[in-house]
């Protein structure tokens, strides 16, 4: 089964992405250029990524004491991706980009997530460079971002530390001004960085000639002590190898050293590292004496204003969260396709008639069993629904950047509310799709003879990537639905209501519209009830069930809107494909949306069961 028809339908029949070329920024594009990008990415994913997905899982990165060793196929895939121009696809022509809509870029990148998520496709590099384009100086854009968009250099984001995972207020990496001339360095105010960073994806490799780390660190106060909390966090660009203001390597290594490789259950083709900054292994003496007079301390250049590092980093993290959601979706989709193919060819069991089973009859394929159909339909509803949500959010990004002032602000607020869902919902429910794919395969699903167990392992990481599930829930209920007097939630409710009104005029969809209306009403009521005491501990104790209910309501809306596009559209889709979308909508409303009531009940009641559990009672 091919991903392309689903992407084409969502892009053109549902989201009308081809109309974006009417805007000045995208005026050089057309449906033909969009399709050419899709064709190129589909081909590269098919030829350079998919055939090696099992290999990179089995042949994990190794460190020989000098450098990290990866399978040759990883370099080949990286080079092909770079040659496609996708690293800088959304950037200005002057930066070597295509000025491609983010909607089309996201859809094209989906092919790589489906083919081999562990191979990597430049998400961190693009996010790193995009952050510098917003918060960096002109020199930082020209030297660092431009080399990253070209693929000559790659990028990372360095937030977590061994003692501070999600709690960034507790980071202890330090940054101190580097000498008397530090403030006038052409690459930005120069500091020496000392500390450790943990779980850094793509933190060390030989795929590119340089690696550009974006590092969160604290500048000590006048008393020499680190400022508590997140207000003291600043952001620095720290190259693995020193560069000059022309973007050329100087031949000197920066004081950034690999402390070790982490061996995760999934994404094994991507290096995951612990990095030591400023331990003195690679002293840098070309700019100053460093922390010890002998060149110790990693050289870093301040990005933005001191103490504003987390705000800068969130620019990268929000885009990364949408990308994580797409990655989770594609892993779910890969499992769905594999289990669908298996179910169509695997004979097992016989039909049950009024007289029971007739052992003399030939076996039927397992796709003929109702429960297998249930598992396949669940996967379809989760994965295609999550893909639609991700592309809807990508379309909002384009609106935020190129729409009218009012439309752009509306898109901004909608993204604030939807981003936690776009990241968390696929991470949970497309993982469930992977679990169902294993179940469809029966005993074979638990073996490495079939790919579905790898898809599950790869996808399990996404509930932690770019903010854990619980943190996304706290962000949603604790901040996003309340910000600006709840304006984002109000706007989302208005869009959901508009879809419901259209669906009420379609007899086959009218019952779904009514069910969605009731779910939306419950979500709004639960939001108010959770905060009725004004006590954050009461409101947020059940933030995850709230997010699950919120997410299911959003996905029900997405499916209803997609169903309307199917019924209102032309003959772009086959009859079977159109029927599949309508039946997936029905499945979601009959089997999934009813779960909302149970989730919201504990939210509305501010149920203390979990929060009140004494530690010694576990």
Coordinates of C-alpha atoms in Angstrom, one line a residue:
X1 CA 0.0 0.0 0.0
X2 CA 1.3 3.4 -0.9
X3 CA 1.5 6.5 1.3
X4 CA 1.4 8.9 -1.7
X5 CA -2.4 8.8 -2.5
X6 CA -3.2 9.6 1.2
X7 CA -0.7 12.6 1.2
X8 CA -2.0 13.9 -2.1
X9 CA -5.6 13.8 -0.9
X10 CA -4.8 15.6 2.3
X11 CA -2.6 18.2 0.6
X12 CA -4.8 19.1 -2.4
X13 CA -8.3 18.0 -1.8
X14 CA -8.6 18.7 1.9
X15 CA -6.0 21.5 2.7
X16 CA -5.9 23.1 -0.8
X17 CA -2.2 23.4 -0.5
X18 CA -1.8 24.2 -4.2
X19 CA -3.6 27.5 -3.6
X20 CA -0.6 28.6 -1.5
X21 CA 1.2 29.5 -4.7
X22 CA -1.1 32.5 -5.0
X23 CA 0.9 34.1 -2.2
X24 CA 3.9 36.2 -3.0
X25 CA 6.4 34.0 -1.1
X26 CA 5.3 30.9 -3.0
X27 CA 4.6 32.5 -6.3
X28 CA 7.3 30.6 -8.1
X29 CA 5.7 27.3 -7.2
X30 CA 2.8 25.3 -8.7
X31 CA 1.2 22.0 -8.2
X32 CA 3.9 20.6 -10.6
X33 CA 6.8 21.8 -8.4
X34 CA 5.1 20.5 -5.3
X35 CA 4.7 17.1 -7.0
X36 CA 8.3 17.1 -8.1
X37 CA 9.5 17.6 -4.5
X38 CA 7.2 14.8 -3.4
X39 CA 8.4 12.5 -6.2
X40 CA 12.1 13.2 -5.3
X41 CA 11.6 12.5 -1.6
X42 CA 9.5 9.4 -2.2
X43 CA 12.2 8.0 -4.5
X44 CA 15.1 8.8 -2.1
X45 CA 13.2 7.2 0.8
X46 CA 12.4 4.1 -1.3
X47 CA 16.0 3.7 -2.6
X48 CA 18.3 5.0 0.2
X49 CA 16.3 4.6 3.4
X50 CA 13.8 1.7 3.4
X51 CA 16.2 -1.1 2.3
X52 CA 18.5 -0.4 5.2
X53 CA 16.0 0.1 8.0
X54 CA 16.8 -3.3 9.5
X55 CA 20.6 -2.9 9.0
X56 CA 20.8 0.3 11.0
X57 CA 18.8 -1.2 13.8
X58 CA 21.2 -4.2 14.0
X59 CA 24.5 -2.3 13.4
X60 CA 24.4 0.3 16.2
X61 CA 26.8 3.3 16.2
X62 CA 30.3 2.4 17.6
X63 CA 33.0 4.5 19.1
X64 CA 36.5 3.4 18.3
X65 CA 38.2 5.9 20.7
X66 CA 38.6 8.5 18.0
X67 CA 35.4 8.7 16.0
X68 CA 31.9 7.3 15.8
X69 CA 31.4 4.6 13.1
X70 CA 28.1 4.3 11.3
X71 CA 27.1 1.9 8.5
X72 CA 28.0 3.2 5.0
X73 CA 24.3 3.3 4.1
X74 CA 23.8 6.1 6.6
X75 CA 26.3 8.4 4.8
X76 CA 24.7 7.5 1.5
X77 CA 21.2 8.4 2.7
X78 CA 22.4 11.6 4.3
X79 CA 24.2 12.7 1.1
X80 CA 21.1 12.0 -1.0
X81 CA 18.9 14.0 1.4
X82 CA 21.3 16.9 1.4
X83 CA 21.4 16.8 -2.5
X84 CA 17.6 17.0 -2.6
X85 CA 17.8 20.5 -1.0
X86 CA 15.3 19.5 1.7
X87 CA 17.4 20.8 4.6
X88 CA 16.7 24.4 3.6
X89 CA 13.5 23.8 1.6
X90 CA 11.5 26.5 3.5
X91 CA 14.2 29.1 3.5
X92 CA 14.6 32.1 1.2
X93 CA 16.2 31.7 -2.2
X94 CA 19.0 33.9 -1.0
X95 CA 19.9 31.3 1.7
X96 CA 19.9 28.5 -0.9
X97 CA 16.3 27.5 -0.1
X98 CA 13.3 26.7 -2.2
X99 CA 10.7 28.9 -0.4
X100 CA 8.6 25.8 -0.1
X101 CA 5.5 25.9 2.0
X102 CA 6.0 24.1 5.3
X103 CA 2.9 22.1 4.5
X104 CA 4.5 20.6 1.5
X105 CA 7.9 20.2 3.2
X106 CA 6.2 18.3 6.1
X107 CA 4.4 16.0 3.7
X108 CA 7.5 15.3 1.7
X109 CA 9.5 14.5 4.8
X110 CA 6.9 12.0 5.9
X111 CA 8.3 9.5 3.4
X112 CA 11.6 9.3 5.3
X113 CA 9.9 8.7 8.6
X114 CA 7.9 5.8 7.1
X115 CA 11.0 4.4 5.4
X116 CA 13.5 4.5 8.2
X117 CA 13.0 6.9 11.1
X118 CA 16.3 5.9 12.7
X119 CA 18.3 6.9 9.7
X120 CA 17.5 10.5 10.4
X121 CA 16.5 13.2 7.9
X122 CA 17.9 16.4 9.3
X123 CA 15.1 17.5 11.6
X124 CA 17.5 18.8 14.3
X125 CA 19.8 20.5 11.7
X126 CA 16.9 22.3 10.1
X127 CA 15.5 23.3 13.5
X128 CA 18.9 24.5 14.7
X129 CA 19.5 26.7 11.7
X130 CA 15.9 28.0 11.6
X131 CA 16.3 29.1 15.2
X132 CA 19.5 31.0 14.3
X133 CA 17.6 32.7 11.4
X134 CA 15.2 34.2 14.0
X135 CA 17.4 34.8 17.0
X136 CA 20.9 34.9 15.6
X137 CA 23.1 37.8 14.5
X138 CA 23.7 38.4 10.8
X139 CA 27.1 36.8 11.1
X140 CA 25.6 33.7 12.9
X141 CA 23.1 33.3 10.2
X142 CA 25.7 33.6 7.4
X143 CA 28.4 31.4 9.1
X144 CA 26.4 28.8 11.0
X145 CA 22.8 28.6 9.6
X146 CA 23.8 28.8 5.9
X147 CA 26.3 26.0 6.3
X148 CA 23.7 23.9 8.0
X149 CA 21.1 24.5 5.4
X150 CA 23.6 23.5 2.7
X151 CA 24.3 20.2 4.5
X152 CA 28.0 20.9 5.0
X153 CA 27.4 21.1 8.7
X154 CA 24.8 19.5 11.0
X155 CA 23.1 20.7 14.2
X156 CA 21.9 19.5 17.6
X157 CA 20.0 20.9 20.5
X158 CA 21.6 20.4 23.9
X159 CA 19.2 20.9 26.8
X160 CA 19.1 17.9 29.2
X161 CA 21.9 17.1 31.7
X162 CA 22.4 13.9 33.6
X163 CA 20.8 15.4 36.7
X164 CA 18.3 17.6 34.8
X165 CA 16.1 15.9 32.2
X166 CA 12.9 17.7 31.8
X167 CA 13.6 20.1 34.7
X168 CA 15.6 22.6 32.7
X169 CA 15.6 25.1 35.6
X170 CA 18.1 22.7 37.3
X171 CA 20.8 22.8 34.5
X172 CA 24.3 23.6 35.9
X173 CA 26.3 24.0 32.7
X174 CA 28.1 27.3 33.1
X175 CA 29.1 30.0 30.7
X176 CA 31.6 32.8 31.5
X177 CA 32.9 35.6 29.3
X178 CA 36.1 34.6 27.5
X179 CA 38.7 37.3 27.9
X180 CA 38.8 41.0 27.5
X181 CA 37.8 41.0 23.9
X182 CA 34.9 38.5 24.3
X183 CA 32.2 41.1 23.7
X184 CA 33.6 42.1 20.3
X185 CA 34.0 38.7 18.7
X186 CA 32.5 38.9 15.2
X187 CA 30.6 35.6 15.7
X188 CA 28.9 36.9 18.8
X189 CA 29.7 37.6 22.5
X190 CA 32.2 34.8 23.2
X191 CA 32.0 32.6 26.3
X192 CA 33.7 29.5 27.7
X193 CA 31.2 26.7 28.4
X194 CA 31.7 23.9 31.0
X195 CA 29.3 21.2 31.8
X196 CA 27.7 17.9 30.6
X197 CA 24.8 17.3 28.3
X198 CA 22.8 14.1 28.1
X199 CA 20.6 12.4 25.5
X200 CA 22.0 14.5 22.6
X201 CA 20.8 13.0 19.3
X202 CA 23.4 13.2 16.5
X203 CA 25.8 14.7 19.0
X204 CA 28.9 13.0 17.4
X205 CA 29.4 11.5 14.0
X206 CA 31.4 11.9 10.8
X207 CA 28.5 12.6 8.4
X208 CA 29.3 16.3 8.1
X209 CA 32.6 18.2 8.5
X210 CA 31.3 20.1 11.5
X211 CA 28.5 19.8 14.1
X212 CA 26.9 22.9 15.5
X213 CA 25.5 22.5 19.0
X214 CA 22.9 24.8 20.5
X215 CA 23.6 24.7 24.2
X216 CA 21.6 25.9 27.2
X217 CA 23.9 27.2 30.0
X218 CA 23.7 29.7 32.8
X219 CA 25.9 32.8 33.1
X220 CA 26.9 33.2 36.8
X221 CA 25.6 36.3 38.6
X222 CA 27.9 39.0 40.2
X223 CA 28.4 36.7 43.2
X224 CA 29.7 33.9 41.0
X225 CA 26.6 31.8 41.7
X226 CA 24.2 30.4 39.1
X227 CA 20.8 32.1 39.0
X228 CA 18.1 29.7 40.1
X229 CA 15.3 28.8 37.8
X230 CA 14.9 29.3 34.1
X231 CA 15.5 33.0 34.1
X232 CA 19.2 32.5 34.3
X233 CA 19.4 30.3 31.2
X234 CA 21.1 31.6 28.1
X235 CA 21.6 30.0 24.7
X236 CA 25.0 29.5 22.9
X237 CA 26.1 28.2 19.6
X238 CA 29.0 25.9 20.2
X239 CA 30.7 24.4 17.1
X240 CA 32.5 21.0 17.3
X241 CA 35.3 22.5 15.3
X242 CA 36.4 26.1 15.4
X243 CA 35.5 28.4 12.5
X244 CA 36.3 31.9 11.4
X245 CA 33.9 34.6 10.3
X246 CA 34.0 33.4 6.7
X247 CA 32.5 30.1 7.7
X248 CA 35.7 28.2 7.2
X249 CA 37.2 25.6 9.6
X250 CA 40.3 26.9 11.3
X251 CA 41.8 23.4 11.9
X252 CA 41.4 23.7 15.7
X253 CA 39.0 21.4 17.6
X254 CA 36.7 22.9 20.1
X255 CA 36.6 21.6 23.7
X256 CA 33.6 19.3 23.1
X257 CA 34.2 15.6 23.8
X258 CA 32.1 12.5 23.5
X259 CA 31.7 11.0 27.0
X260 CA 29.8 8.0 25.7
X261 CA 27.1 6.6 23.4
X262 CA 23.6 5.8 24.8
X263 CA 22.1 2.5 23.5
X264 CA 18.4 3.0 23.3
X265 CA 15.7 0.5 22.4
X266 CA 14.9 2.3 19.2
X267 CA 16.2 4.9 16.8
X268 CA 19.4 2.9 16.8
X269 CA 20.7 4.3 13.6
X270 CA 21.0 7.8 15.1
X271 CA 23.8 8.4 17.6
X272 CA 22.6 9.4 21.0
X273 CA 25.3 10.9 23.2
X274 CA 26.5 12.3 26.4
X275 CA 28.8 15.3 25.7
X276 CA 31.3 16.9 27.9
X277 CA 31.8 20.6 27.3
X278 CA 35.0 22.2 28.6
X279 CA 36.7 19.3 30.3
X280 CA 40.1 20.3 28.8
X281 CA 40.4 17.4 26.4
X282 CA 40.7 19.7 23.4
X283 CA 42.1 23.0 24.7
X284 CA 41.4 26.0 22.5
X285 CA 44.2 28.6 22.7
X286 CA 43.6 30.6 19.5
X287 CA 41.1 33.0 21.1
X288 CA 42.2 33.3 24.8
X289 CA 43.6 31.3 27.7
X290 CA 40.3 29.7 28.6
X291 CA 39.1 28.7 32.0
X292 CA 42.5 27.5 33.2
X293 CA 44.9 29.6 31.2
X294 CA 45.6 26.5 29.1
X295 CA 42.6 26.8 26.7
X296 CA 40.1 24.7 28.7
X297 CA 36.4 25.4 28.2
X298 CA 34.3 25.0 25.1
X299 CA 34.0 28.2 23.1
X300 CA 30.5 29.3 22.6
X301 CA 28.8 32.4 21.1
X302 CA 25.8 33.9 22.8
X303 CA 22.5 33.7 20.8
X304 CA 20.0 36.4 21.6
X305 CA 20.0 38.1 25.0
X306 CA 21.5 36.8 28.2
X307 CA 18.9 35.0 30.3
X308 CA 16.5 34.5 27.3
X309 CA 17.9 31.2 26.1
X310 CA 14.8 29.1 26.8
X311 CA 12.6 31.4 24.9
X312 CA 14.9 31.1 21.9
X313 CA 15.1 27.4 22.2
X314 CA 11.3 27.0 22.3
X315 CA 11.3 28.4 18.7
X316 CA 13.2 25.2 17.8
X317 CA 11.3 22.9 20.1
X318 CA 7.8 23.8 18.9
X319 CA 8.8 22.9 15.3
X320 CA 10.5 19.8 16.6
X321 CA 7.4 18.8 18.4
X322 CA 5.3 18.8 15.3
X323 CA 8.1 16.9 13.5
X324 CA 8.1 14.3 16.3
X325 CA 4.4 13.9 15.9
X326 CA 4.8 13.3 12.2
X327 CA 7.6 10.8 12.9
X328 CA 5.4 8.9 15.4
X329 CA 2.6 8.9 12.8
X330 CA 4.8 7.5 10.1
X331 CA 6.0 4.7 12.3
X332 CA 2.4 3.9 13.1
X333 CA 1.7 4.0 9.4
X334 CA 4.6 1.7 8.5
X335 CA 3.2 -0.9 11.0
X336 CA -0.3 -0.5 9.6
X337 CA 0.9 -1.1 6.1
X338 CA 2.9 -4.2 7.1
X339 CA 0.1 -5.7 9.2
X340 CA -2.5 -5.0 6.4
X341 CA -0.2 -6.8 3.9
X342 CA 0.3 -9.7 6.3
X343 CA -3.5 -10.0 7.1
X344 CA -4.3 -10.2 3.4
X345 CA -2.0 -13.2 2.9
X346 CA -2.1 -15.1 6.1
X347 CA -4.6 -18.1 6.2
X348 CA -5.8 -19.0 9.7
X349 CA -9.1 -20.2 11.1
X350 CA -12.5 -20.8 9.5
X351 CA -15.7 -18.8 9.5
X352 CA -18.3 -19.5 12.3
X353 CA -21.7 -20.4 11.1
X354 CA -24.8 -21.4 13.0
X355 CA -23.5 -24.9 13.3
X356 CA -20.1 -23.9 14.4
X357 CA -16.8 -24.2 12.4
X358 CA -16.5 -26.8 9.6
X359 CA -13.0 -28.2 9.7
X360 CA -13.4 -29.5 6.2
X361 CA -13.6 -26.0 4.8
X362 CA -10.4 -24.3 3.7
X363 CA -8.9 -21.7 6.0
X364 CA -9.7 -18.1 5.4
X365 CA -7.2 -15.2 5.4
X366 CA -7.1 -13.5 8.8
X367 CA -8.3 -10.2 7.3
X368 CA -11.7 -11.9 7.0
X369 CA -12.0 -12.1 10.8
X370 CA -14.0 -9.2 12.5
X371 CA -11.4 -8.7 15.2
X372 CA -8.5 -8.4 12.8
X373 CA -10.6 -5.9 10.9
X374 CA -11.1 -4.0 14.1
X375 CA -7.3 -3.9 14.7
X376 CA -6.6 -2.7 11.2
X377 CA -9.4 -0.1 11.3
X378 CA -8.1 1.2 14.6
X379 CA -4.6 1.6 13.1
X380 CA -6.0 3.3 10.0
X381 CA -8.1 5.7 12.1
X382 CA -5.1 6.5 14.4
X383 CA -2.5 7.0 11.7
X384 CA -4.3 8.7 8.9
X385 CA -6.1 10.9 11.4
X386 CA -2.8 11.8 13.1
X387 CA -1.3 12.6 9.6
X388 CA -4.2 14.9 8.8
X389 CA -3.7 16.7 12.1
X390 CA 0.0 17.2 11.5
X391 CA -0.5 18.6 8.1
X392 CA -3.3 20.8 9.4
X393 CA -0.8 22.2 11.9
X394 CA 1.8 22.6 9.1
X395 CA -0.8 24.6 7.1
X396 CA -1.3 26.8 10.2
X397 CA 2.5 27.5 10.2
X398 CA 2.2 28.7 6.6
X399 CA -0.7 30.9 7.5
X400 CA 1.2 32.3 10.5
X401 CA 4.1 33.3 8.2
X402 CA 2.3 34.4 5.0
X403 CA -1.3 35.2 5.9
X404 CA -2.9 38.5 6.7
X405 CA -2.2 40.0 10.1
X406 CA -5.5 38.7 11.6
X407 CA -5.2 35.3 10.0
X408 CA -1.6 35.0 11.1
X409 CA -2.5 35.8 14.7
X410 CA -5.3 33.3 14.7
X411 CA -3.0 30.7 13.3
X412 CA -0.5 31.5 16.1
X413 CA -3.1 31.0 18.8
X414 CA -4.4 27.8 17.2
X415 CA -0.9 26.4 17.1
X416 CA -0.3 27.2 20.7
X417 CA -3.3 24.9 21.6
X418 CA -2.8 22.2 19.0
X419 CA 1.0 21.7 19.2
X420 CA 0.8 19.7 22.4
X421 CA -1.8 17.5 20.7
X422 CA 0.2 17.2 17.5
X423 CA 3.2 15.9 19.4
X424 CA 1.5 13.8 22.1
X425 CA -1.5 12.2 20.4
X426 CA 0.5 10.4 17.7
X427 CA 3.1 9.5 20.2
X428 CA 0.5 7.6 22.2
X429 CA -2.0 6.3 19.7
X430 CA 0.3 5.6 16.8
X431 CA 2.3 3.6 19.3
X432 CA -0.9 1.7 20.1
X433 CA -1.2 1.2 16.3
X434 CA 2.2 -0.4 16.4
X435 CA 1.1 -2.7 19.2
X436 CA -1.9 -3.7 17.2
X437 CA 0.3 -4.4 14.2
X438 CA 2.3 -6.8 16.3
X439 CA -0.9 -8.5 17.4
X440 CA -2.1 -8.9 13.8
X441 CA 1.1 -10.8 13.0
X442 CA 0.5 -13.2 15.9
X443 CA 3.6 -14.9 17.2
X444 CA 5.6 -13.8 14.2
X445 CA 5.1 -10.2 15.3
X446 CA 7.4 -10.7 18.2
X447 CA 10.3 -11.9 16.1
X448 CA 12.8 -10.0 14.1
X449 CA 11.7 -11.8 11.0
X450 CA 9.1 -9.1 10.6
X451 CA 9.5 -5.3 10.9
X452 CA 6.7 -4.5 13.2
X453 CA 8.6 -5.1 16.5
X454 CA 11.2 -2.6 15.4
X455 CA 8.5 0.0 14.5
X456 CA 7.2 -0.4 18.1
X457 CA 10.6 0.1 19.6
X458 CA 11.4 3.1 17.5
X459 CA 8.0 4.7 18.3
X460 CA 8.2 4.1 22.0
X461 CA 10.8 6.9 22.3
X462 CA 8.4 9.5 21.0
X463 CA 6.4 9.8 24.2
X464 CA 9.7 11.2 25.7
X465 CA 11.2 13.1 22.7
X466 CA 10.8 16.9 22.9
X467 CA 8.9 16.9 26.2
X468 CA 7.4 14.0 28.0
X469 CA 3.8 13.0 27.7
X470 CA 3.1 14.5 31.2
X471 CA 4.8 17.8 30.3
X472 CA 2.7 18.2 27.2
X473 CA -0.4 17.7 29.3
X474 CA 0.7 20.2 31.9
X475 CA 1.5 22.7 29.1
X476 CA -1.9 22.2 27.5
X477 CA -4.1 22.4 30.6
X478 CA -1.8 24.6 32.7
X479 CA -1.0 27.2 30.1
X480 CA -2.2 26.8 26.5
X481 CA -6.0 26.7 27.0
X482 CA -5.8 29.6 29.5
X483 CA -3.4 31.9 27.7
X484 CA -4.8 35.3 26.5
X485 CA -8.0 34.6 28.4
X486 CA -8.6 31.3 26.6
X487 CA -8.5 32.8 23.1
X488 CA -6.8 29.8 21.5
X489 CA -9.4 27.4 22.9
X490 CA -12.2 29.7 21.8
X491 CA -10.8 29.9 18.3
X492 CA -10.5 26.1 18.1
X493 CA -14.0 25.6 19.4
X494 CA -15.2 28.0 16.6
X495 CA -13.5 25.9 13.9
X496 CA -14.9 22.7 15.3
X497 CA -18.3 24.2 15.4
X498 CA -18.1 25.3 11.8
X499 CA -17.3 21.8 10.7
X500 CA -20.1 20.4 12.8
X501 CA -22.6 22.8 11.1
X502 CA -21.5 21.7 7.7
X503 CA -21.7 18.0 8.7
X504 CA -25.2 18.5 10.2
X505 CA -26.5 19.0 6.6
X506 CA -25.2 15.6 5.5
X507 CA -27.4 12.8 6.7
X508 CA -24.7 10.2 7.1
X509 CA -22.5 12.6 9.1
X510 CA -25.1 14.4 11.2
X511 CA -25.0 11.8 14.1
X512 CA -21.2 12.3 14.2
X513 CA -21.7 16.1 14.4
X514 CA -24.0 15.7 17.4
X515 CA -21.5 13.4 19.1
X516 CA -18.7 15.9 18.5
X517 CA -20.8 18.7 19.8
X518 CA -21.3 16.8 23.1
X519 CA -17.6 16.0 23.4
X520 CA -16.6 19.6 22.8
X521 CA -19.1 20.7 25.4
X522 CA -17.6 18.3 27.9
X523 CA -14.0 19.4 27.2
X524 CA -15.0 23.1 27.8
X525 CA -16.8 22.2 31.0
X526 CA -14.0 20.0 32.2
X527 CA -11.5 22.9 31.6
X528 CA -13.6 25.2 33.7
X529 CA -14.2 22.6 36.4
X530 CA -10.5 21.7 36.7
X531 CA -9.6 25.3 37.5
X532 CA -12.7 26.1 39.6
X533 CA -10.8 26.0 42.9
X534 CA -7.9 28.1 41.4
X535 CA -5.5 25.6 42.8
X536 CA -2.9 24.3 40.3
X537 CA -2.4 21.0 42.2
X538 CA -6.1 20.3 41.9
X539 CA -6.4 21.3 38.3
X540 CA -3.3 19.6 37.0
X541 CA -3.5 16.3 38.9
X542 CA -5.3 14.7 36.0
X543 CA -3.7 16.7 33.1
X544 CA -2.9 13.5 31.1
X545 CA -6.6 12.3 31.0
X546 CA -7.5 15.8 30.0
X547 CA -5.0 15.8 27.2
X548 CA -6.2 12.4 26.0
X549 CA -9.8 13.6 25.9
X550 CA -8.8 16.8 24.3
X551 CA -6.8 15.0 21.7
X552 CA -9.6 12.5 20.9
X553 CA -12.0 15.4 20.5
X554 CA -9.6 17.2 18.1
X555 CA -9.1 14.0 16.1
X556 CA -12.8 13.4 15.9
X557 CA -13.1 16.9 14.4
X558 CA -10.3 16.3 12.0
X559 CA -11.9 13.0 10.8
X560 CA -15.3 14.7 10.4
X561 CA -13.6 17.5 8.3
X562 CA -11.8 14.9 6.2
X563 CA -15.1 13.0 5.7
X564 CA -16.7 16.2 4.4
X565 CA -13.8 16.7 2.0
X566 CA -14.4 13.1 0.7
X567 CA -18.1 13.6 0.1
X568 CA -17.7 17.1 -1.3
X569 CA -14.7 16.4 -3.5
X570 CA -14.1 15.3 -7.0
X571 CA -13.0 11.8 -8.2
X572 CA -9.4 12.3 -7.0
X573 CA -9.7 9.2 -4.8
X574 CA -10.8 5.8 -5.7
X575 CA -14.2 4.5 -4.5
X576 CA -12.5 2.1 -2.1
X577 CA -10.2 4.8 -0.7
X578 CA -13.1 7.2 -0.2
X579 CA -15.1 4.4 1.5
X580 CA -12.1 3.7 3.7
X581 CA -12.0 7.2 5.0
X582 CA -15.7 7.3 5.7
X583 CA -15.6 4.0 7.5
X584 CA -12.5 5.1 9.5
X585 CA -14.5 8.2 10.5
X586 CA -17.3 6.0 11.7
X587 CA -15.0 3.7 13.6
X588 CA -13.5 6.7 15.4
X589 CA -16.9 8.0 16.4
X590 CA -18.2 4.6 17.5
X591 CA -15.2 3.2 19.2
X592 CA -12.9 6.0 20.2
X593 CA -14.8 9.2 20.9
X594 CA -16.9 7.6 23.7
X595 CA -13.7 7.3 25.7
X596 CA -13.7 11.0 26.3
X597 CA -16.5 10.8 28.9
X598 CA -14.5 8.6 31.2
X599 CA -11.3 10.6 30.9
X600 CA -13.1 13.9 31.6
X601 CA -15.0 12.6 34.6
X602 CA -11.8 12.5 36.7
X603 CA -10.8 15.9 35.4
X604 CA -14.2 17.5 36.3
X605 CA -14.2 15.9 39.7
X606 CA -10.6 16.9 40.3
X607 CA -10.2 13.3 41.4
X608 CA -7.4 13.0 44.0
X609 CA -6.8 9.3 43.7
X610 CA -3.4 9.5 42.1
X611 CA -2.2 12.8 43.7
X612 CA -3.2 11.6 47.2
X613 CA -1.5 8.2 47.1
X614 CA 1.1 8.1 49.9
X615 CA 4.5 7.0 48.8
X616 CA 4.7 4.2 51.3
X617 CA 1.5 2.7 50.0
X618 CA 3.0 1.8 46.6

